[in-house]
């Protein structure tokens, strides 16, 4: 299969990377209501590791991480009122280079379109995503986590607007 026409990668030595080159990761953390305790327990176990990085979080998740665990957190709005979109914008701008998103697949969310958009942006911009405890453990325990590795940020050429058929 050939490369997609709308996206291509540059040569290895020219590939832009995600995140900060000083070793600090910029990690967004989001948890739906039924997953907040699981996120808090996971973050508590990984508190020392997380404390060495920049943490971003939506509403209540950020409040819990900051006040329960003492982590320094850049807090956004609650997910249903724009927080997911704020994090998505930071991903698109290249400011966030990892997403830990404990979402609840068994509970309908009133802001499902925002959740889907956030996950889509993470995939478009090649940002690692953990959506459960096991994947979050694998991400933070990987030898690549603290060695300066950054995912490749794709070059996405400008797209011409589609021509509309006259009515």
XYZ file of N, CA and C in Angstrom:
501
model
N 0.828 -1.178 0.000
C 0.000 0.000 0.000
C 0.878 1.249 0.000
N 0.523 2.234 -0.771
C 1.309 3.456 -0.853
C 1.018 4.399 0.299
N 1.812 5.438 0.362
C 1.596 6.444 1.405
C 0.341 7.233 1.111
N -0.272 7.701 2.155
C -1.464 8.538 1.995
C -1.077 9.840 1.315
N -1.912 10.313 0.423
C -1.590 11.512 -0.345
C -1.569 12.768 0.515
N -2.329 12.796 1.589
C -2.450 14.020 2.382
C -1.421 14.136 3.498
N -0.602 13.133 3.714
C 0.351 13.191 4.812
C 1.627 12.470 4.403
N 2.749 13.025 4.777
C 4.012 12.341 4.516
C 5.004 12.661 5.624
N 6.008 11.826 5.729
C 7.059 12.025 6.710
C 8.282 12.568 5.993
N 9.010 13.410 6.666
C 10.252 13.913 6.102
C 11.352 12.885 6.342
N 12.536 13.133 5.774
C 13.668 12.242 6.026
C 13.976 12.239 7.509
N 14.582 11.168 7.998
C 14.802 10.963 9.436
C 15.483 12.154 10.093
N 16.530 12.699 9.465
C 17.258 13.788 10.129
C 16.479 15.098 10.136
N 15.383 15.189 9.372
C 14.582 16.404 9.327
C 13.276 16.274 10.096
N 13.007 15.108 10.652
C 11.713 14.870 11.274
C 11.532 15.714 12.526
N 10.487 16.532 12.548
C 10.215 17.283 13.776
C 9.736 16.331 14.862
N 10.065 16.639 16.083
C 9.655 15.777 17.183
C 8.615 16.477 18.023
N 7.972 15.695 18.847
C 6.966 16.225 19.754
C 7.609 16.600 21.070
N 7.070 17.591 21.698
C 7.438 17.867 23.079
C 8.716 18.650 23.257
N 9.087 18.746 24.472
C 10.217 19.521 24.942
C 11.485 18.686 24.822
N 12.554 19.266 24.329
C 13.787 18.508 24.137
C 14.629 18.426 25.408
N 14.226 19.047 26.501
C 15.030 19.002 27.728
C 14.755 17.760 28.569
N 13.977 16.834 28.075
C 13.717 15.597 28.805
C 12.391 15.582 29.539
N 11.823 16.741 29.792
C 10.523 16.772 30.453
C 9.431 16.453 29.452
N 8.558 15.581 29.840
C 7.394 15.286 29.017
C 6.267 16.227 29.420
N 5.385 16.452 28.487
C 4.179 17.229 28.740
C 3.029 16.242 28.606
N 2.508 15.815 29.752
C 1.560 14.708 29.828
C 0.177 15.229 30.184
N -0.796 14.927 29.328
C -2.196 15.267 29.629
C -2.839 14.066 30.302
N -3.602 14.335 31.346
C -4.279 13.276 32.090
C -5.764 13.603 32.191
N -6.583 12.636 31.772
C -8.030 12.796 31.756
C -8.631 11.513 32.313
N -9.667 11.634 33.121
C -10.360 10.444 33.624
C -11.846 10.733 33.727
N -12.634 9.838 33.175
C -14.081 9.952 33.346
C -14.440 9.634 34.801
N -15.642 10.037 35.217
C -16.036 9.939 36.624
C -15.801 8.551 37.225
N -16.210 7.505 36.528
C -16.053 6.151 37.072
C -14.612 5.649 37.047
N -13.702 6.436 36.476
C -12.300 6.037 36.383
C -11.369 6.954 37.177
N -11.931 7.955 37.848
C -11.089 8.912 38.572
C -10.296 8.261 39.705
N -10.908 7.354 40.438
C -10.192 6.697 41.529
C -9.056 5.825 40.987
N -9.312 5.150 39.873
C -8.268 4.335 39.242
C -7.109 5.219 38.773
N -7.432 6.369 38.180
C -6.399 7.309 37.743
C -5.618 7.831 38.948
N -6.319 8.175 40.008
C -5.663 8.701 41.199
C -4.726 7.659 41.811
N -5.160 6.419 41.896
C -4.307 5.344 42.428
C -3.087 5.128 41.549
N -3.295 5.128 40.234
C -2.172 4.959 39.304
C -1.183 6.110 39.443
N -1.698 7.334 39.496
C -0.837 8.507 39.616
C -0.095 8.512 40.953
N -0.745 8.055 42.018
C -0.091 7.973 43.318
C 1.091 7.000 43.260
N 0.876 5.854 42.633
C 1.947 4.867 42.486
C 3.108 5.435 41.669
N 2.792 6.287 40.682
C 3.799 6.863 39.777
C 4.107 8.322 40.107
N 3.810 8.735 41.329
C 3.943 10.141 41.722
C 5.342 10.703 41.487
N 6.376 9.991 41.876
C 7.743 10.477 41.695
C 8.050 10.681 40.218
N 7.691 9.717 39.398
C 7.915 9.836 37.953
C 7.151 11.021 37.386
N 5.885 11.131 37.714
C 5.063 12.216 37.181
C 5.538 13.587 37.649
N 6.065 13.668 38.854
C 6.500 14.957 39.404
C 7.662 15.568 38.624
N 8.359 14.782 37.843
C 9.496 15.280 37.039
C 9.050 15.820 35.688
N 7.745 15.793 35.411
C 7.229 16.185 34.108
C 6.127 17.231 34.268
N 5.763 17.856 33.165
C 4.677 18.833 33.154
C 3.360 18.072 32.993
N 2.445 18.289 33.915
C 1.166 17.593 33.901
C 0.056 18.581 33.562
N -0.806 18.169 32.646
C -1.988 18.917 32.249
C -3.182 18.019 32.520
N -4.297 18.575 32.933
C -5.464 17.733 33.208
C -6.743 18.547 33.079
N -7.819 17.820 32.833
C -9.131 18.455 32.804
C -9.655 18.588 34.230
N -10.553 19.540 34.413
C -11.275 19.852 35.633
C -10.994 19.085 36.903
N -11.910 18.194 37.258
C -11.831 17.469 38.524
C -10.608 16.568 38.592
N -10.230 15.966 37.467
C -9.029 15.117 37.455
C -7.820 15.935 37.897
N -7.683 17.132 37.358
C -6.564 17.999 37.733
C -6.609 18.405 39.193
N -7.796 18.701 39.682
C -7.957 19.067 41.091
C -7.528 17.914 41.993
N -7.965 16.701 41.661
C -7.582 15.529 42.462
C -6.068 15.311 42.442
N -5.466 15.390 41.263
C -4.019 15.170 41.156
C -3.245 16.215 41.953
N -3.721 17.437 41.910
C -3.026 18.523 42.598
C -3.220 18.467 44.111
N -4.452 18.348 44.567
C -4.716 18.451 45.997
C -4.579 17.132 46.748
N -4.824 16.019 46.104
C -4.671 14.718 46.776
C -3.223 14.230 46.747
N -2.515 14.517 45.642
C -1.161 13.974 45.483
C -0.065 15.028 45.525
N -0.444 16.292 45.500
C 0.563 17.346 45.553
C 1.318 17.553 44.256
N 0.776 17.058 43.146
C 1.425 17.276 41.855
C 1.110 18.675 41.347
N 2.056 19.254 40.641
C 1.834 20.547 39.992
C 1.092 20.255 38.680
N -0.088 20.857 38.494
C -0.956 20.530 37.358
C -1.437 21.809 36.678
N -1.348 21.836 35.349
C -1.982 22.881 34.547
C -3.410 22.398 34.310
N -4.370 23.052 34.948
C -5.753 22.580 34.860
C -6.533 23.314 33.777
N -7.316 22.527 33.052
C -8.212 23.050 32.041
C -9.645 22.936 32.560
N -10.587 23.314 31.730
C -11.995 23.153 32.072
C -12.332 21.676 32.208
N -13.462 21.390 32.789
C -13.971 20.024 32.836
C -14.187 19.548 31.397
N -13.996 18.260 31.165
C -14.133 17.706 29.820
C -15.416 18.074 29.098
N -16.585 17.888 29.724
C -17.844 18.169 29.028
C -18.069 19.633 28.668
N -17.340 20.544 29.302
C -17.532 21.962 28.986
C -16.338 22.581 28.263
N -15.535 21.736 27.624
C -14.456 22.257 26.784
C -13.062 21.785 27.115
N -12.870 21.116 28.251
C -11.523 20.687 28.637
C -10.881 19.706 27.670
N -11.677 18.760 27.151
C -11.136 17.818 26.163
C -10.662 18.576 24.925
N -11.431 19.568 24.512
C -11.053 20.355 23.344
C -9.816 21.200 23.614
N -9.672 21.711 24.839
C -8.473 22.479 25.178
C -7.223 21.593 25.087
N -7.325 20.383 25.595
C -6.190 19.462 25.510
C -5.917 19.103 24.056
N -6.976 18.866 23.281
C -6.798 18.583 21.861
C -6.072 19.706 21.145
N -6.397 20.947 21.477
C -5.713 22.091 20.865
C -4.231 22.091 21.219
N -3.903 21.775 22.471
C -2.489 21.731 22.887
C -1.741 20.605 22.178
N -2.428 19.498 21.907
C -1.812 18.415 21.137
C -1.525 18.910 19.719
N -2.509 19.551 19.093
C -2.339 20.048 17.726
C -1.220 21.089 17.646
N -1.039 21.874 18.699
C 0.012 22.894 18.736
C 1.377 22.309 19.081
N 1.424 21.020 19.430
C 2.697 20.374 19.753
C 3.152 20.576 21.186
N 2.272 21.048 22.053
C 2.650 21.306 23.440
C 2.467 20.108 24.357
N 1.659 19.148 23.963
C 1.448 17.940 24.768
C 1.968 16.759 23.977
N 2.782 15.928 24.612
C 3.391 14.812 23.883
C 3.021 13.436 24.423
N 2.040 13.376 25.331
C 1.534 12.088 25.808
C 0.160 12.322 26.418
N -0.734 11.340 26.211
C -2.093 11.439 26.753
C -2.406 10.178 27.540
N -2.714 10.359 28.820
C -3.201 9.275 29.670
C -4.685 9.560 29.875
N -5.532 8.737 29.271
C -6.971 9.012 29.252
C -7.707 7.761 29.708
N -8.057 7.727 30.987
C -8.833 6.619 31.525
C -10.304 6.915 31.256
N -10.803 6.416 30.137
C -12.192 6.666 29.779
C -13.028 5.452 30.130
N -14.297 5.699 30.289
C -15.218 4.655 30.703
C -16.022 4.181 29.501
N -15.655 3.025 28.922
C -16.344 2.549 27.722
C -17.746 1.995 28.008
N -18.077 1.812 29.262
C -19.376 1.231 29.607
C -20.425 2.271 29.983
N -20.022 3.508 30.056
C -20.938 4.582 30.462
C -21.039 5.605 29.331
N -22.257 5.882 28.816
C -22.373 6.893 27.764
C -21.965 8.266 28.301
N -21.257 9.012 27.489
C -20.788 10.334 27.875
C -21.533 11.389 27.064
N -22.019 12.453 27.703
C -22.738 13.485 26.950
C -21.828 14.202 25.951
N -20.526 14.115 26.173
C -19.577 14.799 25.299
C -18.760 13.804 24.469
N -19.390 12.698 24.073
C -18.707 11.687 23.249
C -18.038 12.268 22.009
N -18.648 13.225 21.297
C -17.953 13.798 20.134
C -16.620 14.466 20.517
N -16.572 15.100 21.689
C -15.329 15.723 22.141
C -14.271 14.668 22.465
N -14.712 13.574 23.080
C -13.802 12.478 23.413
C -13.210 11.899 22.135
N -14.066 11.651 21.158
C -13.605 11.107 19.880
C -12.646 12.078 19.199
N -12.947 13.362 19.238
C -12.073 14.367 18.624
C -10.704 14.396 19.304
N -10.686 14.295 20.628
C -9.422 14.289 21.361
C -8.579 13.076 20.967
N -9.186 11.913 20.943
C -8.451 10.702 20.559
C -7.990 10.777 19.107
N -8.818 11.341 18.245
C -8.438 11.508 16.841
C -7.216 12.407 16.706
N -7.194 13.523 17.417
C -6.046 14.434 17.345
C -4.772 13.767 17.847
N -4.889 12.964 18.884
C -3.707 12.258 19.385
C -3.151 11.321 18.318
N -4.031 10.663 17.576
C -3.580 9.772 16.507
C -2.999 10.576 15.343
N -3.682 11.639 14.927
C -3.201 12.474 13.817
C -1.796 12.989 14.097
N -1.548 13.449 15.334
C -0.262 14.069 15.673
C 0.725 13.089 16.299
N 0.421 11.792 16.227
C 1.351 10.745 16.667
C 1.737 10.884 18.140
N 0.755 11.151 18.969
C 0.964 11.276 20.410
C 0.607 9.943 21.065
N 1.513 9.372 21.870
C 1.185 8.118 22.559
C -0.014 8.310 23.484
N -0.911 7.309 23.479
C -2.138 7.374 24.272
C -2.283 6.105 25.090
N -2.543 6.270 26.375
C -2.911 5.142 27.227
C -4.365 5.331 27.608
N -5.187 4.321 27.341
C -6.603 4.428 27.687
C -6.987 3.474 28.801
N -5.992 2.818 29.395
C -6.269 1.938 30.528
C -5.005 1.797 31.371
N -5.168 1.163 32.505
C -4.082 1.012 33.468
C -2.874 0.285 32.879
N -3.109 -0.798 32.173
C -1.994 -1.582 31.628
C -1.161 -0.769 30.641
N -1.822 -0.039 29.754
C -1.083 0.760 28.775
C -0.358 1.921 29.443
N -0.980 2.540 30.426
C -0.310 3.619 31.157
C 0.948 3.089 31.839
N 0.858 1.905 32.450
C 2.041 1.291 33.070
C 3.134 1.059 32.040
N 2.761 0.540 30.872
C 3.757 0.275 29.829
C 4.417 1.558 29.340
N 3.640 2.628 29.172
C 4.226 3.885 28.703
C 5.252 4.441 29.683
N 4.883 4.548 30.956
C 5.805 5.194 31.903
C 6.960 4.293 32.312
N 6.844 2.983 32.072
C 7.952 2.094 32.424
C 8.847 1.773 31.230
N 8.491 2.266 30.064
C 9.307 2.025 28.870
C 10.662 2.711 29.005
N 11.727 2.075 28.522
C 13.036 2.745 28.527
C 13.029 4.017 27.675
N 12.086 4.149 26.764
C 12.000 5.348 25.925
C 11.393 6.536 26.662
N 10.719 6.284 27.775
C 10.009 7.348 28.485
C 10.952 8.439 28.991
N 12.060 8.065 29.571
C 12.973 9.047 30.175
C 14.269 9.268 29.401
N 14.401 8.699 28.209
C 15.684 8.843 27.521
C 15.700 9.938 26.459
N 14.689 10.795 26.438
C 14.666 11.890 25.478
C 13.953 11.552 24.177
N 13.505 10.311 24.017
C 12.783 9.936 22.805
C 11.538 10.786 22.640
N 11.306 11.215 21.434
C 10.080 11.931 21.098
C 9.510 11.320 19.827
N 8.230 11.136 19.809
C 7.566 10.633 18.610
C 7.723 11.612 17.464
N 7.631 11.115 16.276
C 7.753 11.962 15.099
C 6.451 12.699 14.853
N 6.565 13.976 14.627
C 5.387 14.795 14.347
C 5.218 14.849 12.834
N 4.073 14.438 12.329
C 3.907 14.405 10.871
C 3.825 15.801 10.275
N 4.250 15.882 9.036
C 4.012 17.093 8.260
C 2.686 16.898 7.548
N 1.798 17.815 7.741
C 0.491 17.708 7.100
C 0.344 18.918 6.190
N 0.480 18.691 4.887
C 0.391 19.821 3.961
C -0.997 20.441 3.975
N -1.049 21.709 3.619
C -2.337 22.400 3.525
C -3.212 21.690 2.502
N -4.486 21.640 2.801
C -5.428 20.977 1.897
C -6.264 22.021 1.178
N -6.484 21.767 -0.079
C -7.363 22.673 -0.853
C -8.802 22.388 -0.454
N -9.602 23.436 -0.298
C -11.014 23.194 0.024
C -11.697 22.478 -1.134
N -12.595 21.586 -0.804
C -13.356 20.864 -1.824
C -14.298 21.845 -2.536
N -14.430 21.648 -3.820
C -15.356 22.492 -4.571
C -16.775 22.023 -4.319
N -17.638 22.945 -4.050
C -19.043 22.610 -3.795
C -19.810 22.590 -5.097
N -20.699 21.634 -5.232
C -21.575 21.612 -6.409
C -22.555 22.752 -6.288
N -22.769 23.467 -7.399
C -23.764 24.554 -7.336
C -25.158 23.990 -7.061
N -25.913 24.736 -6.325
C -27.264 24.282 -5.942
C -28.264 24.703 -6.972
